[in-house]
Amino acid sequence: MQDQTQLDGITRADIFGRVRLGYVVVESRRLDHWKRFAVDGLGLQLDGTAPSGIAAFRMDAHQRRLVVLEGPAEDVVALGWQLDDLETLSEVRTRLAARGVELVDCGPEAARIRGVERCWRCTGPKRLELELYTTPVPGSGEPCMASSGFVTGAAGMGHVAISSREPESMLEFWQATFDARVSDRIEDRLDGIPFDFTFLRLNERHHSVAIAATRGLSIDPIRTRIHHLNLQAATLDDVTAAYVRCRKLGFRLANAIGQHPNDRELSFYVESPSGFEVELGWNPIVVRDEPAWQVAAYRGISLWGHQPLNLGAGTRIRRAARGLASLARPEYTPFGRTPR
Ligand SMILES: [Fe+2]
C-alpha cells in the first residue's frame, strides 16, 4: 500500500479503492419466497450446493453473493466487505482496535456458508455485522441466470442505504474504517418528513453506502437495518425485464422506474420477502477521475420517476409508529456517539 493519508497528524495507509461490498447475509423464515424473489424476480442463480436451511445466490464469478439463513430476523444481519489483500485487512484491524473494536475470526463453517475462504467480523453500526474477507470461492462455470449479468468487479456487488439516528457517528465509522469519501448529498421531504442523504464511495462505484437521516427530530421509521440493497444490472433490458417479472410474480413494487440526480442510475425498487427493499438499476456514474470529483448537493432524491407504489395508509401509519418508537431506542454505534 503506497498511498498515504494524514489523520490527526499521523500518516497512515490510505485504503480507499481497496474495499468493496462483497456479500450480504439475510436471516429469514421465508426461504422459499426468497428463492422465488431472487431467481424468478431479480434474475440471480440459486446455488444448489447450499445445505438445507440456507438459500444462497450467485450473480457473477463468485460462488455466493446473497446468503439467506433460516432465522427470525427478517432482516439483513451481516454485510461482507471484500478487501484487496491481507495488508489491507491488517490496516483495518489496527484502526478498529484503536477504537476499541476487536475483529474475530468467523470460523470455517461461517466462511463456507458465505462462499469465502476465511472471514473476520465485528459488530458495525445498527448492530449490522461487519464481515471482512480477501478471497472469495469461485462459482463453478458461467452463472446461469434470467439476467444477462450484473456489474460487480472492482466496484463490488452494489450498495446499501441505511437509515440512521446517528448519521455523524455512522459517517465517521465508514470514513475511519475504510477511508470512505463523500460523493454528494441530497435533501428531500419523504412523506412530509425532511431527510438528508449522504452518499459514500469506497471505490469507483459512486456510492457503496448511503446514509439517510431525518432533519430536526431524529427518528428512524425503517424496521430493517438497511432500507435497500442495490444491485447493478448489466443492461437496461435486464432492469425492465426484472420489473415485469417482479410485477407478474406479485412482489410489492416500492418505487416505479426513475433516475436519481447524483449517480444517474436508472432503477426501480421492490420489496424483498424480508421487508427491506432491493433497488435494481443500470448505468450509474463511475468515478474514474478522483482528483476531478466535486462534492455536490442536490434537492430531490429523484430527477424523474420513482413514483411510490407502496405508500398506502397502513404503511404510513406503521412507519410513523416505528419512527416514534425509535426515539426510545438508542442506536448502536461501534465507536460511541458523535455529539451533534
Ligand atoms: Fe440506492
mmCIF file of C-alpha atoms and ligand atoms in Angstrom:
data_model
loop_
_atom_site.group_PDB
_atom_site.id
_atom_site.type_symbol
_atom_site.label_atom_id
_atom_site.label_comp_id
_atom_site.label_asym_id
_atom_site.label_seq_id
_atom_site.Cartn_x
_atom_site.Cartn_y
_atom_site.Cartn_z
ATOM 1 C CA MET A 1 0.000 0.000 0.000
ATOM 2 C CA GLN A 2 1.735 3.135 -1.156
ATOM 3 C CA ASP A 3 -0.980 5.750 -0.759
ATOM 4 C CA GLN A 4 -0.747 7.661 2.489
ATOM 5 C CA THR A 5 -3.195 9.894 4.237
ATOM 6 C CA GLN A 6 -2.912 12.285 7.191
ATOM 7 C CA LEU A 7 -5.284 11.857 10.122
ATOM 8 C CA ASP A 8 -4.799 13.661 13.418
ATOM 9 C CA GLY A 9 -1.227 14.358 12.355
ATOM 10 C CA ILE A 10 -0.477 10.649 11.908
ATOM 11 C CA THR A 11 0.465 9.343 8.471
ATOM 12 C CA ARG A 12 -1.250 6.070 7.687
ATOM 13 C CA ALA A 13 -2.040 3.917 4.662
ATOM 14 C CA ASP A 14 -4.974 5.084 2.538
ATOM 15 C CA ILE A 15 -7.184 2.086 1.745
ATOM 16 C CA PHE A 16 -9.668 3.936 -0.465
ATOM 17 C CA GLY A 17 -10.317 1.757 -3.544
ATOM 18 C CA ARG A 18 -9.242 -1.432 -1.743
ATOM 19 C CA VAL A 19 -12.674 -2.228 -0.262
ATOM 20 C CA ARG A 20 -15.929 -3.264 -1.932
ATOM 21 C CA LEU A 21 -19.293 -4.710 -0.927
ATOM 22 C CA GLY A 22 -18.803 -8.452 -1.366
ATOM 23 C CA TYR A 23 -21.807 -10.291 0.040
ATOM 24 C CA VAL A 24 -24.966 -9.761 2.037
ATOM 25 C CA VAL A 25 -26.349 -12.135 4.686
ATOM 26 C CA VAL A 26 -30.079 -12.119 5.435
ATOM 27 C CA GLU A 27 -31.991 -14.003 8.130
ATOM 28 C CA SER A 28 -35.489 -15.087 7.145
ATOM 29 C CA ARG A 29 -38.142 -17.717 7.750
ATOM 30 C CA ARG A 30 -39.275 -17.295 4.136
ATOM 31 C CA LEU A 31 -36.592 -19.184 2.233
ATOM 32 C CA ASP A 32 -38.973 -20.373 -0.487
ATOM 33 C CA HIS A 33 -40.163 -16.788 -1.062
ATOM 34 C CA TRP A 34 -36.543 -15.669 -1.239
ATOM 35 C CA LYS A 35 -35.748 -18.296 -3.880
ATOM 36 C CA ARG A 36 -38.681 -17.164 -5.986
ATOM 37 C CA PHE A 37 -37.820 -13.494 -5.464
ATOM 38 C CA ALA A 38 -34.093 -13.725 -6.183
ATOM 39 C CA VAL A 39 -34.199 -16.251 -9.030
ATOM 40 C CA ASP A 40 -37.523 -15.682 -10.796
ATOM 41 C CA GLY A 41 -37.825 -11.982 -9.927
ATOM 42 C CA LEU A 42 -34.366 -10.395 -9.829
ATOM 43 C CA GLY A 43 -32.738 -12.946 -12.133
ATOM 44 C CA LEU A 44 -29.984 -14.388 -9.897
ATOM 45 C CA GLN A 45 -28.866 -18.022 -9.851
ATOM 46 C CA LEU A 46 -29.682 -20.339 -6.942
ATOM 47 C CA ASP A 47 -26.549 -22.057 -5.674
ATOM 48 C CA GLY A 48 -27.719 -25.661 -5.470
ATOM 49 C CA THR A 49 -24.746 -26.682 -3.307
ATOM 50 C CA ALA A 50 -26.030 -24.797 -0.227
ATOM 51 C CA PRO A 51 -27.166 -27.050 2.655
ATOM 52 C CA SER A 52 -30.788 -27.133 3.813
ATOM 53 C CA GLY A 53 -31.785 -24.132 5.883
ATOM 54 C CA ILE A 54 -29.728 -21.856 3.647
ATOM 55 C CA ALA A 55 -30.649 -20.233 0.338
ATOM 56 C CA ALA A 56 -27.577 -18.893 -1.453
ATOM 57 C CA PHE A 57 -27.475 -16.974 -4.697
ATOM 58 C CA ARG A 58 -24.903 -16.272 -7.351
ATOM 59 C CA MET A 59 -24.730 -13.230 -9.646
ATOM 60 C CA ASP A 60 -21.211 -13.337 -11.101
ATOM 61 C CA ALA A 61 -17.981 -15.332 -10.898
ATOM 62 C CA HIS A 62 -18.246 -15.641 -7.096
ATOM 63 C CA GLN A 63 -19.929 -18.757 -5.715
ATOM 64 C CA ARG A 64 -22.234 -16.670 -3.470
ATOM 65 C CA ARG A 65 -23.188 -13.013 -3.145
ATOM 66 C CA LEU A 66 -26.515 -13.209 -1.311
ATOM 67 C CA VAL A 67 -26.986 -15.726 1.507
ATOM 68 C CA VAL A 68 -30.299 -16.194 3.311
ATOM 69 C CA LEU A 69 -30.097 -18.086 6.602
ATOM 70 C CA GLU A 70 -33.139 -19.639 8.248
ATOM 71 C CA GLY A 71 -33.998 -17.443 11.236
ATOM 72 C CA PRO A 72 -36.479 -14.997 12.729
ATOM 73 C CA ALA A 73 -34.891 -11.583 11.997
ATOM 74 C CA GLU A 74 -36.444 -10.902 8.541
ATOM 75 C CA ASP A 75 -33.567 -8.510 8.007
ATOM 76 C CA VAL A 76 -30.018 -8.146 6.749
ATOM 77 C CA VAL A 77 -27.756 -9.393 9.546
ATOM 78 C CA ALA A 78 -24.283 -9.006 8.003
ATOM 79 C CA LEU A 79 -22.508 -7.143 5.222
ATOM 80 C CA GLY A 80 -19.402 -8.797 3.790
ATOM 81 C CA TRP A 81 -16.673 -6.442 2.557
ATOM 82 C CA GLN A 82 -14.006 -7.745 0.218
ATOM 83 C CA LEU A 83 -10.545 -6.298 0.843
ATOM 84 C CA ASP A 84 -7.719 -6.325 -1.703
ATOM 85 C CA ASP A 85 -5.249 -8.220 0.456
ATOM 86 C CA LEU A 86 -4.182 -9.219 3.975
ATOM 87 C CA GLU A 87 -2.232 -5.967 4.298
ATOM 88 C CA THR A 88 -5.489 -4.033 3.934
ATOM 89 C CA LEU A 89 -7.132 -6.371 6.458
ATOM 90 C CA SER A 90 -4.292 -5.707 8.887
ATOM 91 C CA GLU A 91 -4.743 -1.943 8.433
ATOM 92 C CA VAL A 92 -8.494 -2.199 9.136
ATOM 93 C CA ARG A 93 -7.835 -4.419 12.159
ATOM 94 C CA THR A 94 -5.402 -1.829 13.559
ATOM 95 C CA ARG A 95 -7.848 1.022 13.024
ATOM 96 C CA LEU A 96 -10.729 -0.846 14.679
ATOM 97 C CA ALA A 97 -8.541 -1.932 17.603
ATOM 98 C CA ALA A 98 -7.510 1.703 18.145
ATOM 99 C CA ARG A 99 -11.216 2.464 18.656
ATOM 100 C CA GLY A 100 -11.744 -0.500 20.986
ATOM 101 C CA VAL A 101 -13.371 -2.785 18.393
ATOM 102 C CA GLU A 102 -11.915 -6.282 18.018
ATOM 103 C CA LEU A 103 -12.133 -8.376 14.852
ATOM 104 C CA VAL A 104 -12.785 -12.067 15.467
ATOM 105 C CA ASP A 105 -12.434 -14.992 13.087
ATOM 106 C CA CYS A 106 -15.879 -16.093 11.822
ATOM 107 C CA GLY A 107 -14.658 -19.709 11.656
ATOM 108 C CA PRO A 108 -14.597 -22.222 8.782
ATOM 109 C CA GLU A 109 -18.330 -23.039 8.841
ATOM 110 C CA ALA A 110 -19.412 -19.390 8.509
ATOM 111 C CA ALA A 111 -16.796 -18.838 5.787
ATOM 112 C CA ARG A 112 -18.057 -21.866 3.838
ATOM 113 C CA ILE A 113 -21.657 -20.652 4.092
ATOM 114 C CA ARG A 114 -20.646 -17.212 2.776
ATOM 115 C CA GLY A 115 -18.587 -18.598 -0.096
ATOM 116 C CA VAL A 116 -15.251 -17.168 1.082
ATOM 117 C CA GLU A 117 -12.017 -18.808 2.251
ATOM 118 C CA ARG A 118 -11.858 -17.012 5.605
ATOM 119 C CA CYS A 119 -13.680 -14.082 7.161
ATOM 120 C CA TRP A 120 -13.448 -11.909 10.255
ATOM 121 C CA ARG A 121 -16.178 -9.907 11.927
ATOM 122 C CA CYS A 122 -17.114 -7.226 14.387
ATOM 123 C CA THR A 123 -20.402 -5.530 15.155
ATOM 124 C CA GLY A 124 -20.949 -2.490 12.966
ATOM 125 C CA PRO A 125 -23.394 0.421 13.122
ATOM 126 C CA LYS A 126 -27.002 -0.542 13.967
ATOM 127 C CA ARG A 127 -25.645 -3.950 15.075
ATOM 128 C CA LEU A 128 -25.184 -4.942 11.464
ATOM 129 C CA GLU A 129 -22.268 -7.388 11.488
ATOM 130 C CA LEU A 130 -19.280 -6.053 9.562
ATOM 131 C CA GLU A 131 -17.509 -9.002 7.933
ATOM 132 C CA LEU A 132 -14.201 -8.795 6.107
ATOM 133 C CA TYR A 133 -12.552 -11.210 3.698
ATOM 134 C CA THR A 134 -9.977 -11.213 0.931
ATOM 135 C CA THR A 135 -10.603 -14.391 -1.068
ATOM 136 C CA PRO A 136 -13.968 -15.454 -2.470
ATOM 137 C CA VAL A 137 -14.674 -19.034 -3.531
ATOM 138 C CA PRO A 138 -15.271 -19.040 -7.299
ATOM 139 C CA GLY A 139 -18.508 -20.436 -8.695
ATOM 140 C CA SER A 140 -18.402 -23.441 -10.979
ATOM 141 C CA GLY A 141 -18.634 -22.466 -14.663
ATOM 142 C CA GLU A 142 -20.536 -19.489 -16.003
ATOM 143 C CA PRO A 143 -23.531 -18.278 -13.991
ATOM 144 C CA CYS A 144 -26.882 -19.366 -15.428
ATOM 145 C CA MET A 145 -29.405 -16.582 -14.752
ATOM 146 C CA ALA A 146 -32.534 -14.919 -16.125
ATOM 147 C CA SER A 147 -30.441 -11.710 -16.120
ATOM 148 C CA SER A 148 -27.702 -11.290 -18.721
ATOM 149 C CA GLY A 149 -25.382 -10.280 -15.880
ATOM 150 C CA PHE A 150 -24.545 -7.855 -13.085
ATOM 151 C CA VAL A 151 -21.817 -5.241 -12.822
ATOM 152 C CA THR A 152 -19.574 -6.121 -9.864
ATOM 153 C CA GLY A 153 -15.756 -6.426 -10.072
ATOM 154 C CA ALA A 154 -13.741 -3.581 -8.535
ATOM 155 C CA ALA A 155 -16.970 -1.730 -7.657
ATOM 156 C CA GLY A 156 -18.396 -4.646 -5.669
ATOM 157 C CA MET A 157 -21.875 -6.164 -5.782
ATOM 158 C CA GLY A 158 -23.782 -2.885 -5.325
ATOM 159 C CA HIS A 159 -24.615 -0.534 -2.484
ATOM 160 C CA VAL A 160 -26.642 -0.387 0.709
ATOM 161 C CA ALA A 161 -28.726 2.510 2.023
ATOM 162 C CA ILE A 162 -29.060 2.715 5.804
ATOM 163 C CA SER A 163 -31.386 4.933 7.815
ATOM 164 C CA SER A 164 -29.756 6.267 10.952
ATOM 165 C CA ARG A 165 -30.497 8.303 14.046
ATOM 166 C CA GLU A 166 -26.734 8.808 14.455
ATOM 167 C CA PRO A 167 -25.638 9.895 10.967
ATOM 168 C CA GLU A 168 -22.474 11.691 12.162
ATOM 169 C CA SER A 169 -21.293 8.594 14.019
ATOM 170 C CA MET A 170 -22.099 6.394 11.058
ATOM 171 C CA LEU A 171 -20.259 8.698 8.664
ATOM 172 C CA GLU A 172 -17.258 8.701 10.982
ATOM 173 C CA PHE A 173 -17.339 4.890 11.149
ATOM 174 C CA TRP A 174 -17.121 4.409 7.370
ATOM 175 C CA GLN A 175 -14.540 7.159 6.980
ATOM 176 C CA ALA A 176 -12.288 5.981 9.814
ATOM 177 C CA THR A 177 -12.600 2.285 8.925
ATOM 178 C CA PHE A 178 -12.491 2.275 5.104
ATOM 179 C CA ASP A 179 -11.417 5.846 4.125
ATOM 180 C CA ALA A 180 -14.867 6.454 2.653
ATOM 181 C CA ARG A 181 -15.208 9.666 0.634
ATOM 182 C CA VAL A 182 -18.384 11.748 0.439
ATOM 183 C CA SER A 183 -19.631 11.704 -3.178
ATOM 184 C CA ASP A 184 -22.530 14.111 -2.682
ATOM 185 C CA ARG A 185 -25.564 14.904 -0.587
ATOM 186 C CA ILE A 186 -29.303 15.121 -1.296
ATOM 187 C CA GLU A 187 -32.095 16.684 0.730
ATOM 188 C CA ASP A 188 -35.740 15.848 0.202
ATOM 189 C CA ARG A 189 -39.052 15.538 2.005
ATOM 190 C CA LEU A 190 -40.386 11.991 2.079
ATOM 191 C CA ASP A 191 -43.899 11.529 3.338
ATOM 192 C CA GLY A 192 -43.717 15.076 4.717
ATOM 193 C CA ILE A 193 -40.528 14.390 6.732
ATOM 194 C CA PRO A 194 -37.305 16.244 5.794
ATOM 195 C CA PHE A 195 -34.409 13.856 5.096
ATOM 196 C CA ASP A 196 -30.690 14.344 4.443
ATOM 197 C CA PHE A 197 -28.905 11.677 2.416
ATOM 198 C CA THR A 198 -25.116 11.315 2.358
ATOM 199 C CA PHE A 199 -23.530 9.142 -0.321
ATOM 200 C CA LEU A 200 -20.183 7.495 0.409
ATOM 201 C CA ARG A 201 -17.828 5.854 -2.044
ATOM 202 C CA LEU A 202 -15.159 3.324 -1.192
ATOM 203 C CA ASN A 203 -14.003 2.693 -4.751
ATOM 204 C CA GLU A 204 -15.053 3.678 -8.272
ATOM 205 C CA ARG A 205 -18.741 2.952 -7.514
ATOM 206 C CA HIS A 206 -20.456 6.303 -6.933
ATOM 207 C CA HIS A 207 -21.600 5.042 -3.548
ATOM 208 C CA SER A 208 -21.288 1.779 -1.664
ATOM 209 C CA VAL A 209 -23.099 3.172 1.388
ATOM 210 C CA ALA A 210 -25.812 5.822 1.622
ATOM 211 C CA ILE A 211 -26.886 7.223 4.990
ATOM 212 C CA ALA A 212 -30.428 8.585 5.373
ATOM 213 C CA ALA A 213 -31.272 10.739 8.386
ATOM 214 C CA THR A 214 -34.240 12.860 9.353
ATOM 215 C CA ARG A 215 -33.531 16.545 9.852
ATOM 216 C CA GLY A 216 -34.559 18.025 13.199
ATOM 217 C CA LEU A 217 -36.187 15.372 15.377
ATOM 218 C CA SER A 218 -34.027 12.295 14.849
ATOM 219 C CA ILE A 219 -36.247 9.296 14.118
ATOM 220 C CA ASP A 220 -35.784 6.022 12.244
ATOM 221 C CA PRO A 221 -39.015 4.900 10.585
ATOM 222 C CA ILE A 222 -37.475 1.816 8.918
ATOM 223 C CA ARG A 223 -37.861 -1.560 10.688
ATOM 224 C CA THR A 224 -34.942 -3.261 8.928
ATOM 225 C CA ARG A 225 -31.264 -2.405 9.432
ATOM 226 C CA ILE A 226 -30.958 -1.330 5.799
ATOM 227 C CA HIS A 227 -33.538 0.491 3.729
ATOM 228 C CA HIS A 228 -32.360 -1.088 0.497
ATOM 229 C CA LEU A 229 -29.730 -3.166 -1.235
ATOM 230 C CA ASN A 230 -28.802 -2.047 -4.734
ATOM 231 C CA LEU A 231 -27.686 -4.412 -7.471
ATOM 232 C CA GLN A 232 -26.442 -3.112 -10.817
ATOM 233 C CA ALA A 233 -27.781 -4.955 -13.855
ATOM 234 C CA ALA A 234 -25.618 -5.235 -16.961
ATOM 235 C CA THR A 235 -28.245 -3.851 -19.358
ATOM 236 C CA LEU A 236 -31.362 -1.688 -19.330
ATOM 237 C CA ASP A 237 -33.280 -4.656 -20.736
ATOM 238 C CA ASP A 238 -32.323 -6.636 -17.614
ATOM 239 C CA VAL A 239 -33.893 -3.923 -15.439
ATOM 240 C CA THR A 240 -37.134 -3.686 -17.407
ATOM 241 C CA ALA A 241 -37.442 -7.485 -17.711
ATOM 242 C CA ALA A 242 -36.943 -7.883 -13.931
ATOM 243 C CA TYR A 243 -39.522 -5.139 -13.310
ATOM 244 C CA VAL A 244 -42.072 -7.040 -15.416
ATOM 245 C CA ARG A 245 -41.202 -10.377 -13.757
ATOM 246 C CA CYS A 246 -41.476 -8.943 -10.215
ATOM 247 C CA ARG A 247 -44.871 -7.427 -11.049
ATOM 248 C CA LYS A 248 -46.174 -10.653 -12.599
ATOM 249 C CA LEU A 249 -44.966 -12.695 -9.629
ATOM 250 C CA GLY A 250 -46.836 -10.382 -7.257
ATOM 251 C CA PHE A 251 -43.858 -8.908 -5.393
ATOM 252 C CA ARG A 252 -44.678 -5.464 -3.997
ATOM 253 C CA LEU A 253 -43.014 -2.740 -6.006
ATOM 254 C CA ALA A 254 -41.945 0.139 -3.786
ATOM 255 C CA ASN A 255 -40.946 2.664 -6.470
ATOM 256 C CA ALA A 256 -41.520 2.619 -10.223
ATOM 257 C CA ILE A 257 -38.607 3.139 -12.601
ATOM 258 C CA GLY A 258 -36.880 6.508 -12.197
ATOM 259 C CA GLN A 259 -33.484 8.182 -12.032
ATOM 260 C CA HIS A 260 -31.507 9.692 -9.172
ATOM 261 C CA PRO A 261 -29.872 13.093 -9.769
ATOM 262 C CA ASN A 262 -26.441 12.168 -8.394
ATOM 263 C CA ASP A 263 -25.412 8.730 -9.651
ATOM 264 C CA ARG A 264 -27.829 8.959 -12.619
ATOM 265 C CA GLU A 265 -28.712 5.298 -12.214
ATOM 266 C CA LEU A 266 -31.991 4.185 -13.800
ATOM 267 C CA SER A 267 -33.663 1.943 -11.253
ATOM 268 C CA PHE A 268 -36.772 0.579 -9.588
ATOM 269 C CA TYR A 269 -37.343 -0.638 -6.026
ATOM 270 C CA VAL A 270 -39.086 -3.844 -4.999
ATOM 271 C CA GLU A 271 -39.857 -5.144 -1.508
ATOM 272 C CA SER A 272 -37.901 -8.286 -0.611
ATOM 273 C CA PRO A 273 -39.574 -11.157 1.293
ATOM 274 C CA SER A 274 -37.902 -9.810 4.468
ATOM 275 C CA GLY A 275 -39.293 -6.286 4.098
ATOM 276 C CA PHE A 276 -36.216 -4.267 3.129
ATOM 277 C CA GLU A 277 -36.148 -3.165 -0.478
ATOM 278 C CA VAL A 278 -33.946 -4.163 -3.398
ATOM 279 C CA GLU A 279 -33.078 -1.467 -5.932
ATOM 280 C CA LEU A 280 -32.248 -2.892 -9.317
ATOM 281 C CA GLY A 281 -30.508 -0.349 -11.526
ATOM 282 C CA TRP A 282 -28.475 0.265 -14.625
ATOM 283 C CA ASN A 283 -25.685 2.565 -15.712
ATOM 284 C CA PRO A 284 -24.749 4.633 -12.643
ATOM 285 C CA ILE A 285 -21.889 7.124 -12.902
ATOM 286 C CA VAL A 286 -18.453 5.589 -12.334
ATOM 287 C CA VAL A 287 -15.945 7.842 -10.568
ATOM 288 C CA ARG A 288 -12.801 7.235 -12.601
ATOM 289 C CA ASP A 289 -11.105 10.605 -12.076
ATOM 290 C CA GLU A 290 -10.802 11.013 -8.289
ATOM 291 C CA PRO A 291 -8.937 14.363 -8.259
ATOM 292 C CA ALA A 292 -11.582 15.928 -10.542
ATOM 293 C CA TRP A 293 -14.584 14.814 -8.437
ATOM 294 C CA GLN A 294 -16.618 17.683 -6.955
ATOM 295 C CA VAL A 295 -18.919 17.095 -3.975
ATOM 296 C CA ALA A 296 -22.355 18.399 -4.964
ATOM 297 C CA ALA A 297 -25.613 18.977 -3.098
ATOM 298 C CA TYR A 298 -28.983 18.217 -4.686
ATOM 299 C CA ARG A 299 -32.584 18.868 -3.805
ATOM 300 C CA GLY A 300 -34.906 15.964 -4.553
ATOM 301 C CA ILE A 301 -33.988 12.292 -4.401
ATOM 302 C CA SER A 302 -35.113 11.610 -7.971
ATOM 303 C CA LEU A 303 -34.745 13.515 -11.236
ATOM 304 C CA TRP A 304 -37.886 11.836 -12.551
ATOM 305 C CA GLY A 305 -39.984 8.747 -11.844
ATOM 306 C CA HIS A 306 -39.528 6.529 -8.757
ATOM 307 C CA GLN A 307 -43.226 7.038 -8.108
ATOM 308 C CA PRO A 308 -44.015 5.482 -4.698
ATOM 309 C CA LEU A 309 -46.220 2.425 -5.202
ATOM 310 C CA ASN A 310 -46.479 1.002 -1.690
ATOM 311 C CA LEU A 311 -47.259 4.040 0.454
ATOM 312 C CA GLY A 312 -50.795 3.129 1.498
ATOM 313 C CA ALA A 313 -52.289 4.411 4.743
ATOM 314 C CA GLY A 314 -51.165 1.225 6.536
ATOM 315 C CA THR A 315 -47.514 1.687 5.557
ATOM 316 C CA ARG A 316 -47.579 5.360 6.537
ATOM 317 C CA ILE A 317 -49.063 4.597 9.952
ATOM 318 C CA ARG A 318 -46.596 1.748 10.591
ATOM 319 C CA ARG A 319 -43.631 3.957 9.635
ATOM 320 C CA ALA A 320 -44.851 6.845 11.788
ATOM 321 C CA ALA A 321 -45.295 4.476 14.749
ATOM 322 C CA ARG A 322 -41.815 2.978 14.216
ATOM 323 C CA GLY A 323 -40.319 6.439 13.917
ATOM 324 C CA LEU A 324 -41.807 7.475 17.254
ATOM 325 C CA ALA A 325 -40.843 4.172 18.898
ATOM 326 C CA SER A 326 -37.247 4.650 17.694
ATOM 327 C CA LEU A 327 -36.958 7.686 19.998
ATOM 328 C CA ALA A 328 -36.868 5.311 22.951
ATOM 329 C CA ARG A 329 -34.170 3.046 21.444
ATOM 330 C CA PRO A 330 -30.552 4.211 21.336
ATOM 331 C CA GLU A 331 -28.866 3.290 18.043
ATOM 332 C CA TYR A 332 -25.709 1.176 18.406
ATOM 333 C CA THR A 333 -22.548 2.961 17.283
ATOM 334 C CA PRO A 334 -19.280 0.957 17.456
ATOM 335 C CA PHE A 335 -17.080 3.992 18.163
ATOM 336 C CA GLY A 336 -19.511 5.663 20.539
ATOM 337 C CA ARG A 337 -21.810 8.517 19.768
ATOM 338 C CA THR A 338 -20.514 11.574 17.916
ATOM 339 C CA PRO A 339 -22.043 14.690 19.531
ATOM 340 C CA ARG A 340 -24.292 16.675 17.179
HETATM 341 FE FE FE B 1 -29.833 3.232 -3.882
#
